[in-house]
Every structure is written in C-alpha cells, then in structure tokens.
PDB file of C-alpha atoms and ligand atoms in Angstrom:
ATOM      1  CA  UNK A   1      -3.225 173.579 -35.222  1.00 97.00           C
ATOM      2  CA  UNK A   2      -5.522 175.137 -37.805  1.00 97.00           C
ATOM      3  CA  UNK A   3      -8.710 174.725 -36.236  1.00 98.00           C
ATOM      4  CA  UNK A   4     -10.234 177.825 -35.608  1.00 97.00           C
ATOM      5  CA  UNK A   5     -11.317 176.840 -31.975  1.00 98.00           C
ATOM      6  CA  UNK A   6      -7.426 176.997 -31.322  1.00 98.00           C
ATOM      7  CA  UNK A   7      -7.741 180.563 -32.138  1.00 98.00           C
ATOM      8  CA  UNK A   8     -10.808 181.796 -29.577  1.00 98.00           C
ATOM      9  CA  UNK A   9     -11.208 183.266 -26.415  1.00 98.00           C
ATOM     10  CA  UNK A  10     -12.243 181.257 -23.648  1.00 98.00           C
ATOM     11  CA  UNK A  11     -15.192 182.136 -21.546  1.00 98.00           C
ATOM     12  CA  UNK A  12     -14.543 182.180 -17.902  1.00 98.00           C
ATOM     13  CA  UNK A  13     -16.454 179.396 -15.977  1.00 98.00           C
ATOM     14  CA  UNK A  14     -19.211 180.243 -14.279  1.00 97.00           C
ATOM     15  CA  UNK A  15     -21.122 177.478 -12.429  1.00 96.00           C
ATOM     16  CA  UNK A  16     -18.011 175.087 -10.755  1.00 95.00           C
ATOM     17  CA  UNK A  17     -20.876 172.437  -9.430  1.00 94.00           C
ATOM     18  CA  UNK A  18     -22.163 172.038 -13.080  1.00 95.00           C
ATOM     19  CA  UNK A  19     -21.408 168.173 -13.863  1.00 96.00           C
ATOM     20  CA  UNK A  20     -20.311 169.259 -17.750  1.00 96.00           C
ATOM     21  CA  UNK A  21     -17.050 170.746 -15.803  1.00 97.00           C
ATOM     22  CA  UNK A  22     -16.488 167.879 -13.889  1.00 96.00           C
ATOM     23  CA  UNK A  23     -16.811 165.480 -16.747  1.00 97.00           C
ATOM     24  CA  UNK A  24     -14.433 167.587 -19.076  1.00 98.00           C
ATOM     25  CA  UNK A  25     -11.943 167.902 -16.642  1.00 97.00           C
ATOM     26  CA  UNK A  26     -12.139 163.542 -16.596  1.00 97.00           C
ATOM     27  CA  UNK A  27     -12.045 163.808 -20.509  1.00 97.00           C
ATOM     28  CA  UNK A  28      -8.798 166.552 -20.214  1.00 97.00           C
ATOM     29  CA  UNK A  29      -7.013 164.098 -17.197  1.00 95.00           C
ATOM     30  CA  UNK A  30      -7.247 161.163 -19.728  1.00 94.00           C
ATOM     31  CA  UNK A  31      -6.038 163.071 -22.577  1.00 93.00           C
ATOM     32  CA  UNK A  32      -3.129 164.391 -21.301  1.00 91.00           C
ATOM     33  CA  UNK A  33      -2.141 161.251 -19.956  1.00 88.00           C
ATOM     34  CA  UNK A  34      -2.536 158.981 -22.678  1.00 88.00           C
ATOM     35  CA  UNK A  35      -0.662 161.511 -25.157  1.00 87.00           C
ATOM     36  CA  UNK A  36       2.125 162.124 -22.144  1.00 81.00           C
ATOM     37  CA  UNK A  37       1.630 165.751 -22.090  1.00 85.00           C
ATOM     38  CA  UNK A  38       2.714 168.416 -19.147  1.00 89.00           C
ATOM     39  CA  UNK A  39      -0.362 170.312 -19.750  1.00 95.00           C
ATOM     40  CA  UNK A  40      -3.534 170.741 -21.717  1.00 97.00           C
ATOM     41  CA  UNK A  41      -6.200 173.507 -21.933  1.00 98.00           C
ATOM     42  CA  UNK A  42      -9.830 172.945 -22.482  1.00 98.00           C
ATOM     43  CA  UNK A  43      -9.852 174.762 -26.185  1.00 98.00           C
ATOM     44  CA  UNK A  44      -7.218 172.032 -27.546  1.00 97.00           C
ATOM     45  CA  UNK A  45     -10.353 169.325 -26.977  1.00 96.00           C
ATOM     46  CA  UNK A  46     -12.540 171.898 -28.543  1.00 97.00           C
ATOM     47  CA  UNK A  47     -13.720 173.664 -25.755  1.00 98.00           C
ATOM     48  CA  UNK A  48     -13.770 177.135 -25.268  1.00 98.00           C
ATOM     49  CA  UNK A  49     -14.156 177.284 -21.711  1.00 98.00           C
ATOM     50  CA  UNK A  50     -10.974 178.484 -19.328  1.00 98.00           C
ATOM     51  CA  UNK A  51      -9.839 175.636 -17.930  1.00 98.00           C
ATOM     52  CA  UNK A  52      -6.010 174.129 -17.626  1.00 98.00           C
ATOM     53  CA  UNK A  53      -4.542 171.280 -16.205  1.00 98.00           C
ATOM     54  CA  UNK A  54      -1.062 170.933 -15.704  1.00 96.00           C
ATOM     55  CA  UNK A  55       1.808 169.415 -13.505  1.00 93.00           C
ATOM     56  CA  UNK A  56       2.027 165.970 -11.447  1.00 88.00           C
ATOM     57  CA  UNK A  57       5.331 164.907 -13.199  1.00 75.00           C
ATOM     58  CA  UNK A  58       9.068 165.539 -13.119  1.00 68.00           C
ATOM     59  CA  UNK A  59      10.004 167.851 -15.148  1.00 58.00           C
ATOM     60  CA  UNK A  60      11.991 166.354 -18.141  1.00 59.00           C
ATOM     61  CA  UNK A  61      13.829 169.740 -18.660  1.00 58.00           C
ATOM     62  CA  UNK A  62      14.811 170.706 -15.239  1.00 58.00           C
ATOM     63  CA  UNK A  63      14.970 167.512 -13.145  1.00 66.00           C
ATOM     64  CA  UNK A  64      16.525 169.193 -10.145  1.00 65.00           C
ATOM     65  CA  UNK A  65      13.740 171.949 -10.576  1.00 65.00           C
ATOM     66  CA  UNK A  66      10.911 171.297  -8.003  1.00 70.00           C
ATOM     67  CA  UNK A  67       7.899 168.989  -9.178  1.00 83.00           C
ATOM     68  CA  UNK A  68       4.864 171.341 -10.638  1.00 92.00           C
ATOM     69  CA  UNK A  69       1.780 170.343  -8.333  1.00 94.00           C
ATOM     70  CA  UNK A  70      -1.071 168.248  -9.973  1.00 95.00           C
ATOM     71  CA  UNK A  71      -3.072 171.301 -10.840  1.00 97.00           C
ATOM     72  CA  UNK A  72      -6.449 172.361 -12.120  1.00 98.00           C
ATOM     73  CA  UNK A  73      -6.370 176.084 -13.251  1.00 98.00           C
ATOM     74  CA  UNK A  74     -10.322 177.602 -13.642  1.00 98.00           C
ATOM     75  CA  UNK A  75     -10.518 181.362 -14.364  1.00 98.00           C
ATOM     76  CA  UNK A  76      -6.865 182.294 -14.223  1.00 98.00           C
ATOM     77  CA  UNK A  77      -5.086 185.905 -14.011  1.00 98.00           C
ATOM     78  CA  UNK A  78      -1.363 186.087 -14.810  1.00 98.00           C
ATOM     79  CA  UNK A  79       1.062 188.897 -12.827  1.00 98.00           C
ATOM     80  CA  UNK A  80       4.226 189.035 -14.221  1.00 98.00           C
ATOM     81  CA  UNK A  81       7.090 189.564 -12.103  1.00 98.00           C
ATOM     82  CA  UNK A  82      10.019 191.470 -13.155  1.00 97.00           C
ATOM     83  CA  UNK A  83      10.719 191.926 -16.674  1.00 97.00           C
ATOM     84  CA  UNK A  84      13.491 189.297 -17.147  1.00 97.00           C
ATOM     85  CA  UNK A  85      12.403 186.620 -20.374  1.00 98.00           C
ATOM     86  CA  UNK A  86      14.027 182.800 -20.577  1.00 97.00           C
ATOM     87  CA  UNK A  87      13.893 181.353 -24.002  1.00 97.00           C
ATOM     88  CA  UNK A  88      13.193 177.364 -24.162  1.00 96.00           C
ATOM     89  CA  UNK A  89      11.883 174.347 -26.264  1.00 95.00           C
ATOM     90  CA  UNK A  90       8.512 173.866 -25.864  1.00 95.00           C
ATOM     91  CA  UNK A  91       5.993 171.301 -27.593  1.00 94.00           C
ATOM     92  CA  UNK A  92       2.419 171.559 -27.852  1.00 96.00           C
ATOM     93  CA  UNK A  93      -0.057 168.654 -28.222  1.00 94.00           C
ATOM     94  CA  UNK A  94      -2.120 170.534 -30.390  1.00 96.00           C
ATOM     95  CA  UNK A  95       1.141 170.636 -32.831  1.00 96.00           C
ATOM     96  CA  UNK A  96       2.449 167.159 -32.046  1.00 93.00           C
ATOM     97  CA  UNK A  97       6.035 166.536 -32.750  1.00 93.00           C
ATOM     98  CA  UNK A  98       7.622 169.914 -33.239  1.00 96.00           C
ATOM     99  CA  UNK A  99       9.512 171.966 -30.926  1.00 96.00           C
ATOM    100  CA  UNK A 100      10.380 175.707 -30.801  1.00 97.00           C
ATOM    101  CA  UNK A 101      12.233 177.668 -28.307  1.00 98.00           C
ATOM    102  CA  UNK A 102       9.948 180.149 -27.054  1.00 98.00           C
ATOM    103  CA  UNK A 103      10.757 183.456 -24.814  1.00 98.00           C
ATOM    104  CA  UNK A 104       8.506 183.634 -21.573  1.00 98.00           C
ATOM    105  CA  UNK A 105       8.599 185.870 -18.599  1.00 98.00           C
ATOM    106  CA  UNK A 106      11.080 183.556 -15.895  1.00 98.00           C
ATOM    107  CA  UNK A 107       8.676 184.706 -12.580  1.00 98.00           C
ATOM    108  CA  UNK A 108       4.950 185.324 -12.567  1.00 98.00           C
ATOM    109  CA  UNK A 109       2.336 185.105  -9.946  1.00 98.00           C
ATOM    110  CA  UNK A 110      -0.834 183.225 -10.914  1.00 98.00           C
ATOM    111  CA  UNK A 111      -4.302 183.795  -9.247  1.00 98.00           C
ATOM    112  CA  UNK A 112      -7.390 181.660 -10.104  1.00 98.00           C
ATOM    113  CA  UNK A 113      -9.873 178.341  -8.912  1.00 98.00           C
ATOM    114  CA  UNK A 114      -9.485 174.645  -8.212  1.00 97.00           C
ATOM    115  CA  UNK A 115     -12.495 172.693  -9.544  1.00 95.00           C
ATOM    116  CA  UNK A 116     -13.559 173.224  -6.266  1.00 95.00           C
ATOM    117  CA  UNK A 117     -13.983 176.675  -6.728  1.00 96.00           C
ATOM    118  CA  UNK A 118     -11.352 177.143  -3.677  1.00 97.00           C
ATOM    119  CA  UNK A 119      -8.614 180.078  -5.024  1.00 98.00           C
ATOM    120  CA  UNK A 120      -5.439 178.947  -5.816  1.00 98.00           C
ATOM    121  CA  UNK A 121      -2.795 181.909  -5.530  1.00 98.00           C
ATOM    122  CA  UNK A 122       1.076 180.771  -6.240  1.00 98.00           C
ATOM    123  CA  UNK A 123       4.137 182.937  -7.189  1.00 98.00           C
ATOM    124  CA  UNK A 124       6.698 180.571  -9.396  1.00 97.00           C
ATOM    125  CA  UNK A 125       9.587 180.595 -11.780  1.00 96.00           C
ATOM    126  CA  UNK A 126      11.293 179.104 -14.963  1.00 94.00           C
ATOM    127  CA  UNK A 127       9.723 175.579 -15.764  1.00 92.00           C
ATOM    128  CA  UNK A 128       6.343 176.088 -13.933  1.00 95.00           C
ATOM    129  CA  UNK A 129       6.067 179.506 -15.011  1.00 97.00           C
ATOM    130  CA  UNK A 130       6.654 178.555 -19.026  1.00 96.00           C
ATOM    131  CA  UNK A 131       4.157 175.713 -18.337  1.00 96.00           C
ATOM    132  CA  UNK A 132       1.560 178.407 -16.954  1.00 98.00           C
ATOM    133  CA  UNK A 133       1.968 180.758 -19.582  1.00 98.00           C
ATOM    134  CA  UNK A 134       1.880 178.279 -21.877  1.00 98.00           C
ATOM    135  CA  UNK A 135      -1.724 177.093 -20.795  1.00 98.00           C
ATOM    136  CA  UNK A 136      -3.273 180.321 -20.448  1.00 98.00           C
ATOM    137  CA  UNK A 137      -2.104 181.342 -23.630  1.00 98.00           C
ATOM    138  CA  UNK A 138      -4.404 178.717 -24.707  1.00 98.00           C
ATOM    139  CA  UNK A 139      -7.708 180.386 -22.718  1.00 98.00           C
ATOM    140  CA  UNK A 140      -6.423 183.509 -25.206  1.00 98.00           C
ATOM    141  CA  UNK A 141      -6.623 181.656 -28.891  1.00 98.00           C
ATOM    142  CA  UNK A 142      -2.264 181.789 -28.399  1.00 98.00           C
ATOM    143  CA  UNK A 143      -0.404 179.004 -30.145  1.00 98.00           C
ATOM    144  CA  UNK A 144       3.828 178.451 -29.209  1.00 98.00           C
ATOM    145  CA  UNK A 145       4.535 179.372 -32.699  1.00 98.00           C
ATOM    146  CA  UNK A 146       3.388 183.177 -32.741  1.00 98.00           C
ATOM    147  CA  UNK A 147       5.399 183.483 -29.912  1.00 98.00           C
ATOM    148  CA  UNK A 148       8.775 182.485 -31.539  1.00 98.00           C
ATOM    149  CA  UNK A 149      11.466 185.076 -31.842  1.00 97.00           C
ATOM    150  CA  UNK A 150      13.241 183.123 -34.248  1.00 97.00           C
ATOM    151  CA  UNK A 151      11.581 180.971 -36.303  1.00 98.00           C
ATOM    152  CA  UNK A 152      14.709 179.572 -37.235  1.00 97.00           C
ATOM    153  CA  UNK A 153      14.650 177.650 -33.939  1.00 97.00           C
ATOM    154  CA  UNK A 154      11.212 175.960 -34.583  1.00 98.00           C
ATOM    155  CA  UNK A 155      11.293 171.961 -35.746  1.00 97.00           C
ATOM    156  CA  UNK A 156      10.020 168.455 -35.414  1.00 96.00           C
ATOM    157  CA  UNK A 157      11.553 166.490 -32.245  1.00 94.00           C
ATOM    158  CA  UNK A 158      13.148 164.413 -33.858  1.00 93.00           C
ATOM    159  CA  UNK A 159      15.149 166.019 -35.866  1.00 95.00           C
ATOM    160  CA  UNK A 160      16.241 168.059 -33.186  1.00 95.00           C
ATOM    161  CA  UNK A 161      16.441 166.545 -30.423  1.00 92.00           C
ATOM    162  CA  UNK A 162      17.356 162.783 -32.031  1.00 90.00           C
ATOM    163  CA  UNK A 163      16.868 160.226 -28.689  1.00 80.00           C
ATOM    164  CA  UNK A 164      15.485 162.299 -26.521  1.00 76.00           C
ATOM    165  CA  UNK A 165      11.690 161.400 -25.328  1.00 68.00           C
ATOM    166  CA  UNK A 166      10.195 164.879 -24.430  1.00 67.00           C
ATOM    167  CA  UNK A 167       6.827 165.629 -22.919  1.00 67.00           C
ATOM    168  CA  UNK A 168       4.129 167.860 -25.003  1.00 70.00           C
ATOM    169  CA  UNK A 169       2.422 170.848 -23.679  1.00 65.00           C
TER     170      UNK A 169
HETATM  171 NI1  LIG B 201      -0.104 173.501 -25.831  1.00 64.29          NI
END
C-alpha cells in the first residue's frame, strides 16, 4: 500500500495466447502461495493488467461454506444481486498483517475468461462473493481500507485476532 500502481486501472487483456500472460499468471500462482493468500490480482505484483486468481482452499472463515474453485479471472464484469451488504474481516497482501471489516454486496454474478480464453459465468454468495469483489476491486486501483465503514474496526491481526492464523487477500 502506497505505491501508486495499487491505485490504477487495469487494462483488459487482449491477446490470451501471448506467453507474458501465461508466465505472470506462474509468477501470481507462486506468490499467492508462498505468502498463503486467498487471492491476488495482477496490479499487487505491479501489473496493471486485469487478471485475478483466487480460490483452491477451505475457507478459514466459513468452513462449512462450499470450497471457492481454483480460479483464474481475465476481463471480469461484476452483477450485483439484490441490494443486501455483509460486513467482514478481510486482509490484503498488499497491506500485510492488518484486518478490517469491510461491507460487500452478499450475492453477485460474475462474468469473464479462464486463461484459456473459455468464459467463465458463476452466480455466488457471502465468502466467494467478498473474495470476488475483493479482487476486482484491485483491476479498479480499490484498496480494503477505502471501503471501511468504520475505521474503528480496522487493525493488525494480531492484535485482533490473537491465535488465530488467517489467510490474506
Ligand atoms: Ni488484496
């Protein structure tokens, strides 16, 4: 947090054979594994392309909630459905170690590509849906933070949640 990249507009991808794509979605895989995240966009390793990976784990928050598919997000659109908003803790790898509770629409469809370029289309709810909006927010220069009704409820992990591992969006 603080680097302007953080703050920019992705560009849509264009050309889903080019190599560059392939190779930064290796680079993105690796990074959010080694640093135990739940997702990670292409602008929090500096570039501004729209690209998010997310899912593949059980979800620390919900674990009765159904697992979030190993995805790759290219190019995505968000619908949201309904008007209801859930507010929960989310963490950011871009802002390691603090936590704030965050209001996000509970049901949205999301439309976009695989790095295949096949379209992915899915309709979700609470943890997968945060976890989506949390990504594409990326793709729009959004941090957690300016999305906090109450800044009061913003922190480092530790101090909030003492013993609790927690994953890092
Ligand atoms: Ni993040």
């Amino acid at each position: 947090m603080g680097d302007p990249r953080l703050l920019e507009v992705a560009q849509p991808v264009r050309d889903f054979n080019a190599p560059e794509l392939h190779a930064l979605i290796a680079d993105m895989r690796a990074t959010m594994a080694a640093l135990n995240g739940a997702g990670l966009a292409a602008p929090q390793i500096g570039v501004p392309l729209q690209v998010a990976i997310f899912g593949g784990f059980k979800s620390p928050r919900y674990p009765e909630a159904e697992e979030i598919p190993d995805t790759v997000l290219i190019n995505p659109q968000l619908e949201f459905i309904g008007e209801a908003l859930e507010e929960d803790w989310e963490g950011c790898l871009s802002l390691p170690g603090m936590r704030g509770k965050v209001p996000r629409y509970k049901r949205l469809r999301y439309r976009g590509f695989d790095l295949a370029g096949r379209a992915i289309d899915r309709s979700v709810s609470d943890f997968h849906a945060r976890v989506v909006q949390h990504e594409c927010d990326h793709l729009n220069g959004i941090l957690y933070p300016m999305r906090i009704a109450d800044m009061r409820q913003f922190g480092f992990a530790e101090v909030l949640f003492p013993n609790q591992a927690s994953m890092e969006e």
